[in-house]
Amino acid sequence: MTFPFDIALVWLDLAGIFFFAVSGSLLAARKQFDFLGSLLLASLVSLGGGVIRDIILNSGPPAAFTNPAYLVPPLLATVLVYFLFSSVQRFTSLLILFDAGGLALFCITGTLKALAFGMNPVAAVLLGVTTAVGGGLLRDITANEVPQLFDASDIYALPAFTGAALTSILWGLGAFNALSACGIAAVVFAFRVVAWRRSWRIPLAVRGWSRLGLDTGNSRGRD
C-alpha cells in the first residue's frame, strides 16, 4: 500500500495543530486571558513545535508561515473554546486529552519529515520528540505553568519517544502506511492518557531522592 506522504503529512499536521490549539485555548480560559490572548497561546502551542522542526531541518520558511491553512486550526479552536468553555466541567481532563492528541500526531509528523530530509533514524526520533513537546513547553512557560515536560509527577516525553521510535522503525522496514500511522497515534494517545490517569512516574534524576510534596503540590489536579 503506497503511503501518500506529502498529502498525509499536511493532514496529520493540521489535525495535530487543532488538538494542541484547543489545549492552548483551554489553558488561556483557565488563566482568564482575553480572546486575543487565547488565540496567541493557541497559535504558540500548535505551531511552535512545527516551526522548531522546520528551522532545524533548514527547509526554508516554516510551513506555518507559508501555508495559510495552518492558521485556520488555532482560530477555529479559539472560537470553539470561547463558546463552549462555560459548559466545560472537567477542564484538566479535556486539556490532557487534546494535548495527548496533538502529542500523538506531532511525534509522527516530526519523525516523518526528518526521515524524508535524510536524517538518520536516531536523529529523526529526537526531532520527532522535539516537534511533539516543543509547543507544549512554550505554552506552559508563557502561561506561567510548570511545564509538563519537566513535571516529575507526570509522564510527557516518553509517549512521544515511543511514537517517534515506532514511526522510524516501521519507516525503515517499509511498513509505514496510513493504518500503521493510526495505530501509532492510538498507542501514544493511550499511553499518555493512561499514564496521567494512573499517575505513572519515571525515576527521579538521583536515586533515593524523595518525591515529597509532588502529590500535594501538583497544580494540575486529575479532575
Tab-separated table of C-alpha atoms in Angstrom:
chain	number	residue	atom	x	y	z
A	1	MET	CA	0.000	0.000	0.000
A	2	THR	CA	1.539	3.319	-1.078
A	3	PHE	CA	1.634	5.995	1.589
A	4	PRO	CA	0.761	9.420	0.099
A	5	PHE	CA	3.463	11.143	2.112
A	6	ASP	CA	3.031	14.821	1.224
A	7	ILE	CA	-0.759	14.904	1.490
A	8	ALA	CA	-0.868	12.745	4.613
A	9	LEU	CA	1.805	14.843	6.329
A	10	VAL	CA	-0.204	18.034	5.818
A	11	TRP	CA	-3.415	16.491	7.135
A	12	LEU	CA	-1.667	14.948	10.140
A	13	ASP	CA	-0.035	18.305	10.820
A	14	LEU	CA	-3.366	20.153	10.635
A	15	ALA	CA	-5.061	17.665	12.949
A	16	GLY	CA	-2.204	17.916	15.453
A	17	ILE	CA	-2.313	21.705	15.245
A	18	PHE	CA	-6.027	21.712	16.076
A	19	PHE	CA	-5.638	19.404	19.085
A	20	PHE	CA	-2.760	21.418	20.500
A	21	ALA	CA	-4.576	24.694	19.781
A	22	VAL	CA	-7.589	23.577	21.816
A	23	SER	CA	-5.296	22.722	24.729
A	24	GLY	CA	-3.783	26.206	24.490
A	25	SER	CA	-7.159	27.939	24.417
A	26	LEU	CA	-8.387	25.851	27.355
A	27	LEU	CA	-5.373	26.883	29.397
A	28	ALA	CA	-5.920	30.515	28.366
A	29	ALA	CA	-9.538	30.272	29.534
A	30	ARG	CA	-8.408	28.848	32.868
A	31	LYS	CA	-5.929	31.720	33.223
A	32	GLN	CA	-8.669	34.209	32.279
A	33	PHE	CA	-6.840	35.519	29.217
A	34	ASP	CA	-8.842	37.637	26.789
A	35	PHE	CA	-9.827	36.371	23.331
A	36	LEU	CA	-6.660	37.652	21.664
A	37	GLY	CA	-4.501	36.125	24.390
A	38	SER	CA	-6.303	32.827	23.875
A	39	LEU	CA	-5.657	32.971	20.129
A	40	LEU	CA	-1.977	33.758	20.640
A	41	LEU	CA	-1.489	30.951	23.178
A	42	ALA	CA	-3.332	28.514	20.895
A	43	SER	CA	-1.102	29.546	17.986
A	44	LEU	CA	2.046	29.283	20.087
A	45	VAL	CA	1.411	25.743	21.291
A	46	SER	CA	0.056	24.437	17.998
A	47	LEU	CA	2.600	25.975	15.624
A	48	GLY	CA	5.673	26.200	17.857
A	49	GLY	CA	6.794	22.588	17.519
A	50	GLY	CA	6.483	22.637	13.740
A	51	VAL	CA	8.393	25.895	13.478
A	52	ILE	CA	11.233	24.465	15.587
A	53	ARG	CA	11.256	21.345	13.378
A	54	ASP	CA	11.428	23.286	10.115
A	55	ILE	CA	14.172	25.590	11.417
A	56	ILE	CA	16.301	22.615	12.500
A	57	LEU	CA	15.775	20.947	9.118
A	58	ASN	CA	16.677	24.205	7.341
A	59	SER	CA	13.790	23.504	4.983
A	60	GLY	CA	13.082	27.134	4.189
A	61	PRO	CA	10.362	29.275	5.785
A	62	PRO	CA	8.354	27.182	8.281
A	63	ALA	CA	5.125	25.758	6.910
A	64	ALA	CA	3.161	27.809	9.441
A	65	PHE	CA	4.247	30.982	7.592
A	66	THR	CA	3.871	29.726	4.027
A	67	ASN	CA	0.624	27.752	4.122
A	68	PRO	CA	-2.447	29.797	5.205
A	69	ALA	CA	-4.272	26.561	6.063
A	70	TYR	CA	-2.031	26.220	9.108
A	71	LEU	CA	-3.572	29.360	10.622
A	72	VAL	CA	-7.139	28.035	10.490
A	73	PRO	CA	-6.981	25.415	13.305
A	74	PRO	CA	-5.816	27.878	16.018
A	75	LEU	CA	-8.570	30.322	15.081
A	76	LEU	CA	-11.193	27.555	14.998
A	77	ALA	CA	-10.031	26.192	18.356
A	78	THR	CA	-10.132	29.639	19.958
A	79	VAL	CA	-13.672	30.274	18.744
A	80	LEU	CA	-14.883	26.856	19.881
A	81	VAL	CA	-13.438	27.282	23.371
A	82	TYR	CA	-14.896	30.800	23.573
A	83	PHE	CA	-18.423	29.493	23.022
A	84	LEU	CA	-18.143	26.126	24.763
A	85	PHE	CA	-15.872	26.689	27.766
A	86	SER	CA	-18.693	27.909	30.045
A	87	SER	CA	-20.226	24.437	29.830
A	88	VAL	CA	-16.958	22.567	30.378
A	89	GLN	CA	-16.944	20.942	33.815
A	90	ARG	CA	-13.752	18.890	33.699
A	91	PHE	CA	-11.145	21.326	32.436
A	92	THR	CA	-7.968	19.389	33.211
A	93	SER	CA	-9.244	16.172	31.647
A	94	LEU	CA	-10.102	17.967	28.409
A	95	LEU	CA	-6.765	19.757	28.292
A	96	ILE	CA	-4.890	16.471	28.755
A	97	LEU	CA	-6.985	14.694	26.105
A	98	PHE	CA	-6.437	17.353	23.458
A	99	ASP	CA	-2.772	17.723	24.393
A	100	ALA	CA	-2.353	13.943	24.086
A	101	GLY	CA	-3.932	14.059	20.638
A	102	GLY	CA	-1.509	16.722	19.474
A	103	LEU	CA	1.418	14.863	21.017
A	104	ALA	CA	0.435	11.634	19.245
A	105	LEU	CA	0.247	13.251	15.822
A	106	PHE	CA	3.236	15.587	16.057
A	107	CYS	CA	5.689	12.883	17.136
A	108	ILE	CA	4.755	11.093	13.901
A	109	THR	CA	4.904	14.085	11.562
A	110	GLY	CA	8.161	15.372	13.043
A	111	THR	CA	9.817	11.985	12.596
A	112	LEU	CA	8.463	11.522	9.079
A	113	LYS	CA	9.686	14.895	7.898
A	114	ALA	CA	13.118	14.306	9.414
A	115	LEU	CA	13.386	10.933	7.654
A	116	ALA	CA	12.261	12.470	4.384
A	117	PHE	CA	15.073	15.027	4.707
A	118	GLY	CA	17.620	12.250	5.049
A	119	MET	CA	18.217	12.267	8.804
A	120	ASN	CA	19.373	9.024	10.362
A	121	PRO	CA	16.717	7.138	12.381
A	122	VAL	CA	18.017	8.208	15.799
A	123	ALA	CA	18.173	11.893	14.856
A	124	ALA	CA	14.719	11.602	13.278
A	125	VAL	CA	13.315	10.228	16.544
A	126	LEU	CA	14.843	13.089	18.515
A	127	LEU	CA	13.395	15.651	16.123
A	128	GLY	CA	10.016	13.924	16.277
A	129	VAL	CA	10.035	14.239	20.058
A	130	THR	CA	11.152	17.864	19.839
A	131	THR	CA	8.290	18.606	17.461
A	132	ALA	CA	5.813	16.931	19.803
A	133	VAL	CA	6.873	18.550	23.075
A	134	GLY	CA	8.145	21.911	21.846
A	135	GLY	CA	4.777	23.635	21.549
A	136	GLY	CA	3.560	22.393	24.918
A	137	LEU	CA	6.741	23.650	26.562
A	138	LEU	CA	6.244	27.123	25.067
A	139	ARG	CA	2.572	27.097	26.101
A	140	ASP	CA	3.264	26.246	29.729
A	141	ILE	CA	6.129	28.721	30.106
A	142	THR	CA	4.069	31.521	28.555
A	143	ALA	CA	1.100	30.740	30.822
A	144	ASN	CA	3.384	30.610	33.886
A	145	GLU	CA	2.707	26.905	34.478
A	146	VAL	CA	5.168	24.186	35.450
A	147	PRO	CA	5.976	22.653	32.026
A	148	GLN	CA	4.521	19.171	31.707
A	149	LEU	CA	7.818	18.145	30.130
A	150	PHE	CA	9.620	18.714	33.444
A	151	ASP	CA	6.832	17.704	35.828
A	152	ALA	CA	8.149	14.798	37.921
A	153	SER	CA	4.594	13.759	38.790
A	154	ASP	CA	3.675	13.201	35.148
A	155	ILE	CA	4.918	11.367	32.046
A	156	TYR	CA	5.036	13.537	28.926
A	157	ALA	CA	8.036	12.938	26.684
A	158	LEU	CA	8.112	9.133	26.980
A	159	PRO	CA	4.914	8.575	24.931
A	160	ALA	CA	6.344	10.872	22.246
A	161	PHE	CA	9.590	8.870	22.230
A	162	THR	CA	7.553	5.690	21.825
A	163	GLY	CA	5.605	7.064	18.864
A	164	ALA	CA	8.660	8.539	17.176
A	165	ALA	CA	10.620	5.296	17.585
A	166	LEU	CA	7.775	3.179	16.185
A	167	THR	CA	7.450	5.537	13.235
A	168	SER	CA	11.168	5.375	12.496
A	169	ILE	CA	11.259	1.568	12.777
A	170	LEU	CA	8.240	0.994	10.553
A	171	TRP	CA	9.544	3.525	8.010
A	172	GLY	CA	12.865	1.684	7.859
A	173	LEU	CA	11.076	-1.637	7.372
A	174	GLY	CA	8.918	-0.188	4.611
A	175	ALA	CA	5.811	-0.974	6.669
A	176	PHE	CA	4.686	2.575	7.420
A	177	ASN	CA	1.273	3.372	5.947
A	178	ALA	CA	-1.995	5.059	6.868
A	179	LEU	CA	-3.110	2.120	9.002
A	180	SER	CA	0.141	1.876	10.946
A	181	ALA	CA	0.118	5.665	11.437
A	182	CYS	CA	-3.310	5.427	13.062
A	183	GLY	CA	-2.075	2.558	15.219
A	184	ILE	CA	0.972	4.521	16.405
A	185	ALA	CA	-1.154	7.580	17.180
A	186	ALA	CA	-3.561	5.423	19.183
A	187	VAL	CA	-0.703	3.867	21.174
A	188	VAL	CA	0.824	7.259	22.022
A	189	PHE	CA	-2.549	8.764	22.925
A	190	ALA	CA	-3.469	5.834	25.161
A	191	PHE	CA	-0.012	5.775	26.794
A	192	ARG	CA	-0.192	9.478	27.619
A	193	VAL	CA	-3.746	9.415	28.993
A	194	VAL	CA	-3.377	6.185	30.992
A	195	ALA	CA	-0.070	7.380	32.464
A	196	TRP	CA	-1.778	10.585	33.564
A	197	ARG	CA	-4.847	8.849	34.975
A	198	ARG	CA	-2.821	6.257	36.888
A	199	SER	CA	-0.104	8.703	37.991
A	200	TRP	CA	2.701	6.678	36.414
A	201	ARG	CA	6.145	8.132	37.000
A	202	ILE	CA	9.702	7.546	35.896
A	203	PRO	CA	12.671	7.573	38.318
A	204	LEU	CA	13.968	10.903	39.562
A	205	ALA	CA	17.334	12.242	38.428
A	206	VAL	CA	19.078	10.954	41.567
A	207	ARG	CA	18.404	7.519	43.039
A	208	GLY	CA	16.951	7.578	46.509
A	209	TRP	CA	15.582	11.127	46.336
A	210	SER	CA	12.149	11.559	47.894
A	211	ARG	CA	9.096	12.702	45.977
A	212	LEU	CA	7.796	14.605	48.998
A	213	GLY	CA	5.394	17.342	48.010
A	214	LEU	CA	4.785	16.155	44.454
A	215	ASP	CA	1.287	14.893	45.124
A	216	THR	CA	0.175	17.836	47.205
A	217	GLY	CA	1.931	20.440	45.074
A	218	ASN	CA	0.646	19.350	41.708
A	219	SER	CA	-1.403	22.216	40.281
A	220	ARG	CA	-2.855	20.055	37.515
A	221	GLY	CA	-5.217	18.053	39.704
A	222	ARG	CA	-6.576	14.978	37.947
A	223	ASP	CA	-10.215	16.044	37.867
